[in-house]
Amino acid sequence: MPAALVWFRNDLRLADNPALQAALETGFEPIPVYIPAPHEEGKWAPGAASNAWRHRSLKALSHDLHQRGSRLVVRQGDSSQVLRDLIVESGAQALFWNRKYEPATQPRDAAIKQALRAQGFEVRSCNATLLVEPWDVQTKAGGPYKVFTPFYRNVMASLRARALYDAPTSLPAVPDALKGEGIEMLGLAPRLTWDRGFWDTWTPGETGAHEALDVFIDGALRGYLDQRDLPDRVATSMLSPHLHFGEIAPWRVIAQLEGARTAKLDTDIDGFIRQLVWREFAYHLMHHFPQTVEENLNPRFDGFAWEPATPSKLQAWQRGMTGVPIVDAGMRELWHTGVMHNRVRMIVGSFLTKHLRMHWLEGARWFWDTLVDADLANNTLGWQWIGGTGADAAPYFRVFNPVTQAQKFDPQARYIGRWVPELEALPVKVRFAPWESPELLRQLAPSYPRQPIVDLVQGRQAALAAYAGTG
């Protein structure tokens, strides 16, 4: 049988892998290939936390391939040249891959496809990432959406179930002559074990993704809508990094949710599917407005009066030492686990872009380096939304009050107590705004900042004044 290269990227799974399935169905013996090429990712090469996850996910994929009689061929270099070398060495007659949608990689992939097809080589790209392609959803006027709700309605009205494909039980052996590098040689894993806390929470790889989905359906799905905003408990799916690295297909997630549907779970399932469509919306925006990974979607804010990124204040925010407990709890959770609860992401983002009035890119870059689920589309959408500069960001002038947010969503201060343990000795009511009880703070939490790095009232007023100037 003829051979075909199957180029793995952010689709690190064997089940429901359209490129792999297409190669098999068209009669090719697949040769799995991985090419780390961060220099081709533009300004958004993967961050340290993403690389730590990718290291383990690649090892999991390699193990799964070995179990089926195949192996992953890893080569470093320019993607185009590595693929050409592999085609010559393997005698492959076709190349299959699953699409990436980032502004830097789309033109690269298009150029590779065009060049190889011009030489008569078969090249096919597939969709392994999204429920719908970004270009398949249009407004009635034929343009892209900038508001989520009509986008959501359009997607749901046209959404059709996709076929599910279990991982092949066996795969053809890759010829011994086709050499590759060891995953350990890629330098993705941290030299120092600063990521050790991640793996108390996460299991990268396809098996870990399916286990996370099963755990969610059996547990947190019940009451999801009521509890998803409460950071002191596991009330979300924990699927975001698995989806980003393509360890599970979004359509399989929906299929399993639908299989668990009962009258009692209807609203929770529908609420979670709505969150999946937010992910689709992020990719829709990134495809149609690729400049927004660096620039405001709304040009009204191009002249906005951002404050300079004062190193001391930015570092205090990054390290969870702002003096605002819910903000510090979120930033410390991020550092320890590689993730942050979504409600808290909004709070810390609002604090940075509104109270400190630093450019949303400062936050986007930090999240990019520290999140295991760092996804360019989602990261851009989230930071532009909270900064007021992006799609569906009304009211753009909303400023989250971190104290009242903590009181509402962490009423017993358990989340604060977990991640800011120096405040545990304080009475619960004091933990939300400890600077208001200076003597207790001095006596019971002497290592915690005496005051926030910005006065919350003054910071809010300054933000509103700056937003008033955008009109």
CSV table of N, CA, C and O in Angstrom, one decimal, residues 298-357:
chain,number,residue,atom,x,y,z
A,298,ASN,N,-12.1,47.1,18.0
A,298,ASN,CA,-12.9,48.4,17.9
A,298,ASN,C,-11.9,49.5,17.8
A,298,ASN,O,-11.2,49.9,18.8
A,299,PRO,N,-11.7,50.1,16.6
A,299,PRO,CA,-10.7,51.2,16.5
A,299,PRO,C,-11.0,52.4,17.3
A,299,PRO,O,-10.1,53.3,17.4
A,300,ARG,N,-12.2,52.5,17.9
A,300,ARG,CA,-12.5,53.6,18.7
A,300,ARG,C,-11.5,53.7,19.9
A,300,ARG,O,-11.3,54.8,20.4
A,301,PHE,N,-10.9,52.6,20.3
A,301,PHE,CA,-10.0,52.6,21.4
A,301,PHE,C,-8.5,52.7,21.0
A,301,PHE,O,-7.6,52.6,21.9
A,302,ASP,N,-8.2,53.0,19.8
A,302,ASP,CA,-6.8,53.1,19.3
A,302,ASP,C,-6.1,54.2,20.0
A,302,ASP,O,-4.9,54.2,20.2
A,303,GLY,N,-6.8,55.2,20.4
A,303,GLY,CA,-6.2,56.4,21.1
A,303,GLY,C,-6.5,56.4,22.6
A,303,GLY,O,-6.3,57.4,23.2
A,304,PHE,N,-6.9,55.2,23.1
A,304,PHE,CA,-7.3,55.2,24.5
A,304,PHE,C,-6.1,55.5,25.4
A,304,PHE,O,-5.0,55.1,25.1
A,305,ALA,N,-6.4,56.1,26.5
A,305,ALA,CA,-5.3,56.6,27.4
A,305,ALA,C,-4.9,55.5,28.4
A,305,ALA,O,-5.2,55.5,29.6
A,306,TRP,N,-4.2,54.4,27.9
A,306,TRP,CA,-3.7,53.4,28.7
A,306,TRP,C,-2.5,54.0,29.6
A,306,TRP,O,-1.8,54.9,29.1
A,307,GLU,N,-2.4,53.4,30.8
A,307,GLU,CA,-1.3,53.8,31.6
A,307,GLU,C,0.0,53.0,31.2
A,307,GLU,O,-0.1,51.9,30.8
A,308,PRO,N,1.2,53.6,31.3
A,308,PRO,CA,2.4,52.8,31.1
A,308,PRO,C,2.4,51.6,32.0
A,308,PRO,O,2.0,51.7,33.1
A,309,ALA,N,3.0,50.5,31.5
A,309,ALA,CA,3.1,49.3,32.3
A,309,ALA,C,4.2,49.4,33.4
A,309,ALA,O,5.3,49.0,33.1
A,310,THR,N,3.8,50.1,34.5
A,310,THR,CA,4.8,50.2,35.6
A,310,THR,C,5.3,48.9,36.0
A,310,THR,O,4.5,48.0,36.4
A,311,PRO,N,6.6,48.6,35.9
A,311,PRO,CA,7.1,47.3,36.2
A,311,PRO,C,6.7,46.8,37.6
A,311,PRO,O,6.4,45.6,37.8
A,312,SER,N,6.8,47.6,38.6
A,312,SER,CA,6.5,47.2,40.0
A,312,SER,C,5.0,46.8,40.1
A,312,SER,O,4.7,45.7,40.8
A,313,LYS,N,4.1,47.5,39.5
A,313,LYS,CA,2.7,47.2,39.6
A,313,LYS,C,2.4,46.0,38.8
A,313,LYS,O,1.6,45.1,39.2
A,314,LEU,N,3.0,45.9,37.6
A,314,LEU,CA,2.7,44.7,36.7
A,314,LEU,C,3.2,43.5,37.4
A,314,LEU,O,2.6,42.4,37.4
A,315,GLN,N,4.4,43.5,38.0
A,315,GLN,CA,5.0,42.4,38.7
A,315,GLN,C,4.1,42.0,39.9
A,315,GLN,O,3.9,40.8,40.2
A,316,ALA,N,3.6,43.0,40.6
A,316,ALA,CA,2.7,42.7,41.8
A,316,ALA,C,1.5,41.9,41.3
A,316,ALA,O,1.0,41.0,42.0
A,317,TRP,N,1.0,42.3,40.2
A,317,TRP,CA,-0.2,41.6,39.6
A,317,TRP,C,0.2,40.2,39.2
A,317,TRP,O,-0.5,39.2,39.5
A,318,GLN,N,1.3,40.1,38.5
A,318,GLN,CA,1.7,38.8,38.0
A,318,GLN,C,2.0,37.8,39.1
A,318,GLN,O,1.7,36.6,39.0
A,319,ARG,N,2.5,38.3,40.2
A,319,ARG,CA,2.9,37.4,41.3
A,319,ARG,C,1.8,37.2,42.4
A,319,ARG,O,2.0,36.5,43.4
A,320,GLY,N,0.7,37.9,42.2
A,320,GLY,CA,-0.4,37.8,43.2
A,320,GLY,C,-0.1,38.5,44.5
A,320,GLY,O,-0.3,37.9,45.6
A,321,MET,N,0.4,39.7,44.4
A,321,MET,CA,0.8,40.5,45.6
A,321,MET,C,0.2,41.9,45.4
A,321,MET,O,0.9,42.9,45.7
A,322,THR,N,-1.0,42.0,44.9
A,322,THR,CA,-1.6,43.4,44.6
A,322,THR,C,-2.2,43.9,45.9
A,322,THR,O,-2.5,45.1,45.9
A,323,GLY,N,-2.5,43.1,46.9
A,323,GLY,CA,-3.2,43.5,48.1
A,323,GLY,C,-4.7,43.4,48.0
A,323,GLY,O,-5.4,43.7,48.9
A,324,VAL,N,-5.2,42.9,46.8
A,324,VAL,CA,-6.6,42.6,46.6
A,324,VAL,C,-6.7,41.1,46.6
A,324,VAL,O,-6.3,40.4,45.6
A,325,PRO,N,-7.3,40.5,47.7
A,325,PRO,CA,-7.2,39.0,47.8
A,325,PRO,C,-7.7,38.2,46.7
A,325,PRO,O,-7.1,37.2,46.3
A,326,ILE,N,-8.9,38.5,46.1
A,326,ILE,CA,-9.4,37.7,45.0
A,326,ILE,C,-8.5,37.7,43.8
A,326,ILE,O,-8.3,36.7,43.1
A,327,VAL,N,-8.0,38.9,43.5
A,327,VAL,CA,-7.0,39.0,42.4
A,327,VAL,C,-5.8,38.2,42.7
A,327,VAL,O,-5.3,37.4,41.8
A,328,ASP,N,-5.2,38.3,43.9
A,328,ASP,CA,-4.0,37.6,44.2
A,328,ASP,C,-4.3,36.1,44.2
A,328,ASP,O,-3.4,35.3,43.8
A,329,ALA,N,-5.4,35.7,44.7
A,329,ALA,CA,-5.8,34.2,44.7
A,329,ALA,C,-5.8,33.7,43.2
A,329,ALA,O,-5.2,32.6,43.0
A,330,GLY,N,-6.4,34.4,42.3
A,330,GLY,CA,-6.4,34.0,40.9
A,330,GLY,C,-5.0,33.9,40.3
A,330,GLY,O,-4.7,32.9,39.6
A,331,MET,N,-4.2,34.9,40.5
A,331,MET,CA,-2.9,34.9,39.9
A,331,MET,C,-2.0,33.8,40.5
A,331,MET,O,-1.2,33.2,39.8
A,332,ARG,N,-2.2,33.5,41.8
A,332,ARG,CA,-1.4,32.4,42.4
A,332,ARG,C,-2.0,31.0,41.9
A,332,ARG,O,-1.2,30.1,41.7
A,333,GLU,N,-3.3,30.9,41.8
A,333,GLU,CA,-3.8,29.6,41.2
A,333,GLU,C,-3.2,29.4,39.8
A,333,GLU,O,-2.8,28.3,39.5
A,334,LEU,N,-3.1,30.4,39.0
A,334,LEU,CA,-2.6,30.3,37.7
A,334,LEU,C,-1.1,29.8,37.7
A,334,LEU,O,-0.8,28.9,37.0
A,335,TRP,N,-0.3,30.4,38.6
A,335,TRP,CA,1.1,30.0,38.7
A,335,TRP,C,1.2,28.6,39.1
A,335,TRP,O,2.1,27.9,38.6
A,336,HIS,N,0.4,28.1,40.0
A,336,HIS,CA,0.6,26.8,40.6
A,336,HIS,C,0.0,25.7,39.7
A,336,HIS,O,0.5,24.6,39.6
A,337,THR,N,-1.2,26.0,39.1
A,337,THR,CA,-1.9,24.9,38.3
A,337,THR,C,-1.9,25.1,36.8
A,337,THR,O,-2.2,24.2,36.1
A,338,GLY,N,-1.4,26.3,36.3
A,338,GLY,CA,-1.5,26.5,34.9
A,338,GLY,C,-2.8,26.9,34.4
A,338,GLY,O,-3.0,26.9,33.2
A,339,VAL,N,-3.8,27.2,35.3
A,339,VAL,CA,-5.1,27.5,34.8
A,339,VAL,C,-5.7,28.5,35.9
A,339,VAL,O,-5.2,28.6,37.0
A,340,MET,N,-6.7,29.2,35.5
A,340,MET,CA,-7.4,30.0,36.4
A,340,MET,C,-8.9,29.9,36.2
A,340,MET,O,-9.4,29.8,35.0
A,341,HIS,N,-9.7,29.9,37.2
A,341,HIS,CA,-11.2,29.9,37.1
A,341,HIS,C,-11.7,31.0,36.2
A,341,HIS,O,-11.2,32.2,36.3
A,342,ASN,N,-12.6,30.7,35.3
A,342,ASN,CA,-13.1,31.7,34.3
A,342,ASN,C,-13.6,33.0,35.0
A,342,ASN,O,-13.3,34.1,34.5
A,343,ARG,N,-14.4,32.9,36.0
A,343,ARG,CA,-14.9,34.1,36.7
A,343,ARG,C,-13.8,34.9,37.2
A,343,ARG,O,-13.8,36.2,37.1
A,344,VAL,N,-12.8,34.3,37.8
A,344,VAL,CA,-11.6,35.0,38.4
A,344,VAL,C,-10.8,35.6,37.2
A,344,VAL,O,-10.2,36.7,37.4
A,345,ARG,N,-10.7,34.9,36.1
A,345,ARG,CA,-10.0,35.6,34.9
A,345,ARG,C,-10.6,36.9,34.6
A,345,ARG,O,-9.9,37.9,34.3
A,346,MET,N,-12.0,37.0,34.7
A,346,MET,CA,-12.6,38.3,34.4
A,346,MET,C,-12.2,39.3,35.4
A,346,MET,O,-12.0,40.5,35.1
A,347,ILE,N,-12.2,38.9,36.7
A,347,ILE,CA,-11.9,39.8,37.8
A,347,ILE,C,-10.5,40.3,37.7
A,347,ILE,O,-10.2,41.5,37.8
A,348,VAL,N,-9.5,39.4,37.5
A,348,VAL,CA,-8.1,39.9,37.4
A,348,VAL,C,-7.9,40.7,36.1
A,348,VAL,O,-7.0,41.6,36.1
A,349,GLY,N,-8.6,40.3,35.1
A,349,GLY,CA,-8.4,41.1,33.8
A,349,GLY,C,-9.0,42.5,34.0
A,349,GLY,O,-8.4,43.5,33.5
A,350,SER,N,-10.1,42.6,34.6
A,350,SER,CA,-10.7,43.9,34.8
A,350,SER,C,-9.8,44.8,35.7
A,350,SER,O,-9.6,46.0,35.5
A,351,PHE,N,-9.2,44.1,36.8
A,351,PHE,CA,-8.3,44.9,37.6
A,351,PHE,C,-7.1,45.4,36.9
A,351,PHE,O,-6.7,46.6,37.0
A,352,LEU,N,-6.6,44.6,36.0
A,352,LEU,CA,-5.4,45.1,35.2
A,352,LEU,C,-5.8,46.2,34.2
A,352,LEU,O,-5.1,47.2,34.1
A,353,THR,N,-6.8,46.0,33.5
A,353,THR,CA,-7.2,46.9,32.4
A,353,THR,C,-8.0,48.1,32.8
A,353,THR,O,-8.0,49.1,32.1
A,354,LYS,N,-8.7,48.0,33.9
A,354,LYS,CA,-9.5,49.1,34.4
A,354,LYS,C,-8.9,49.8,35.6
A,354,LYS,O,-8.6,51.0,35.5
A,355,HIS,N,-8.7,49.1,36.7
A,355,HIS,CA,-8.2,49.8,37.8
A,355,HIS,C,-6.7,50.2,37.6
A,355,HIS,O,-6.3,51.3,38.0
A,356,LEU,N,-5.9,49.4,37.0
A,356,LEU,CA,-4.5,49.8,36.7
A,356,LEU,C,-4.4,50.4,35.3
A,356,LEU,O,-3.4,51.1,35.1
A,357,ARG,N,-5.4,50.2,34.5
A,357,ARG,CA,-5.5,50.8,33.2
A,357,ARG,C,-4.3,50.5,32.3
A,357,ARG,O,-3.8,51.3,31.5
